[in-house]
């Protein structure tokens, strides 16, 4: 996520081309041609001993001969010269380098060389980049191109895909802010570029093509930060295992990418057709205010195609009010029914289109309108398009309504589509493509809305973590890595997860004795570490009603094993009471390790083999109640969980809470690498595990490193002592804190809020509070001081720090409840933040406050901050350099702000 050197790459002042050539077709020629044709305003420095000038520009024989140090250098020579040239550039002081071609065996050497000199690398095997706003075309695209200025950024890991989109966009006159081909990303990766584009003023939306991820955690952290402010659409190559092998990248579940993309607030498009539609959408479509779609057409069939696509994608068709229907009917012929879809008939001329749309623009019954037009002699394509464009320019609500257009046909509609593009209205070639584009934005809006949901506090997540650790440690010390239901039961019960009671029988006689004791009917299950699939020997017998059936089943099971697997060990049999399955639902929950995203939680129907992505819902831990709830709803929506309407309907809240408990168990016990609950019996609010298998392994290194999303940092909790003798909990903020934070802000005076935010704020919206509470612990930190009275908690102070992408500088803020000052809370909060910042390697803390905020200025001076009053700007700048202090000073902060707190069950 480092931004070091990216300005030199993406906003260079000078560029050197190593291997520049006058020979058409060579990479050095294409690079020079494109660079000069783009209109770059800075020095272009060809480096080649073969020519005195290249493309009319004076050249230099080698790097040492350059008259200045270039911001950016492009290596276009034979790959064998890459290491030597990179070393020369590094010694010369060049900041960034693009390497067009390199074999994989050279990657480690190139990366080491770049790190030695602090050079940033794009590539190798990168097509280059284009920045139209700067007249910058540092690419070796074989197609002569002129990319228009726009607000859409495109990032690709494939040169072939980048070339295709570039060529297509030129034909469509689509504009871009940046066009970046990453290549093999041995240094600059997707997350670095996302961080840059998130703060780029010329970029309002991002389209991303992925083949692989080298660091899922960094990617998700950067993606979530960027997606909160700008729409990001993703297309991922390699949905199937076969395609993943072809790409030669680590294989994992494609459904995990779906879950990760949605978790970060992005939207995934499925194919190249949708990719092209997405470019059109992001370039021209206005933001959606809602999801109700109005369809207007001059034919029933196109409208039906659009409606089918809308409903198949779970879209919403707008319902017209009686007033809107009456207004429409007053301007339309009697034979045209005022409905949605609105069929204007095949004799609809431009005037009828304008009259209908003008009437609809006066209505607020819909959020977006899709205008369809099929070729017609009565309604010429171009004239109708011009009348529609004029209407939306002239009508007061014309710029408020989201508009999509589909002028079908090719020859007769070409000019009409060009008119729409020039007018900034998105236009598509098919009704289905139009609806797909609309649903892209609707689904993106839903993803963002889900991210902003305030998680409900779970009813109870009391967990005996120490006991679970003890049981797992005991199993590992005994060399037991695979646990069955009866062995797992005491572990999961420490987290409040219920399993069906299970007993072990050594032979048929013991099985009968147990069955007599617990009551019939019972289930009998074989225990053998050498037989993976018990069904091979009918190793599971259900609904045994008496002693004779139990004895016969046990003996028959033993005989079948002796015949089919004579060498297999038999460790007895499991005996369970038969669960009452009447009116219940059987599900399966699986925890597995993905090579890209680490632990995954999968859920679906019990009998399914889950060969297809739509047969499972996938979640990335950590889960809170909102995320778990959305995971269950996703499963219902895609059919992974079928709503059977049994006697006891599925309790979504109870299932969500079970998922949160499983997520918490995984976070607390990193030794768990595989967990299979098969089946889970869901009976109303009762969730019972019938059969469970668990695989353990020693955890080496940082247990959080395996997670794609950093969990709640519970180790940072501490207890503080106020001057009045009251103890409070000082902990990182949680998404569930939104109601408490709102209550806290309500008890801060307008004057204190003005000191904090430099403006008068009447009220914080739900979105504001969600941004403050739903933070990425990898990027920022906020601590809250919590006062407890019985079961109720109250936030009485907050401190927050946000670091830059290079983890060097950070801005901080402190806010204390106005009626609780002079208790030393502000100092405790700031000391906690200073200790945190120092521990995480930050070098510099800064803040800005008002000169009248004397309490803050006095406190800052006491803690070593320099205070600079800038009276002309009306601010006071605070600054603290976080260099090593004496152990006594560090110990003082630790003793006051970092006293260990009792453990509490929080979930990120």
PDB file of N, CA, C and O in Angstrom, residues 312 419 716 849:
ATOM      1  N   UNK A 312     -34.857 -11.524 -13.440  1.00  0.00           N
ATOM      2  CA  UNK A 312     -33.910 -12.622 -13.213  1.00  0.00           C
ATOM      3  C   UNK A 312     -32.742 -12.187 -12.342  1.00  0.00           C
ATOM      4  O   UNK A 312     -32.102 -13.001 -11.692  1.00  0.00           O
ATOM      5  N   UNK A 419     -24.911  10.402 -30.498  1.00  0.00           N
ATOM      6  CA  UNK A 419     -25.522  11.593 -29.882  1.00  0.00           C
ATOM      7  C   UNK A 419     -25.647  11.415 -28.366  1.00  0.00           C
ATOM      8  O   UNK A 419     -25.373  12.333 -27.597  1.00  0.00           O
ATOM      9  N   UNK A 716      -5.354  -4.937  22.514  1.00  0.00           N
ATOM     10  CA  UNK A 716      -5.151  -3.517  22.772  1.00  0.00           C
ATOM     11  C   UNK A 716      -6.095  -2.971  23.844  1.00  0.00           C
ATOM     12  O   UNK A 716      -6.032  -1.783  24.183  1.00  0.00           O
ATOM     13  N   UNK A 849      -5.826  22.133  15.520  1.00  0.00           N
ATOM     14  CA  UNK A 849      -6.947  22.538  16.353  1.00  0.00           C
ATOM     15  C   UNK A 849      -7.080  24.060  16.291  1.00  0.00           C
ATOM     16  O   UNK A 849      -6.332  24.734  15.567  1.00  0.00           O
TER      17      UNK A 849
END
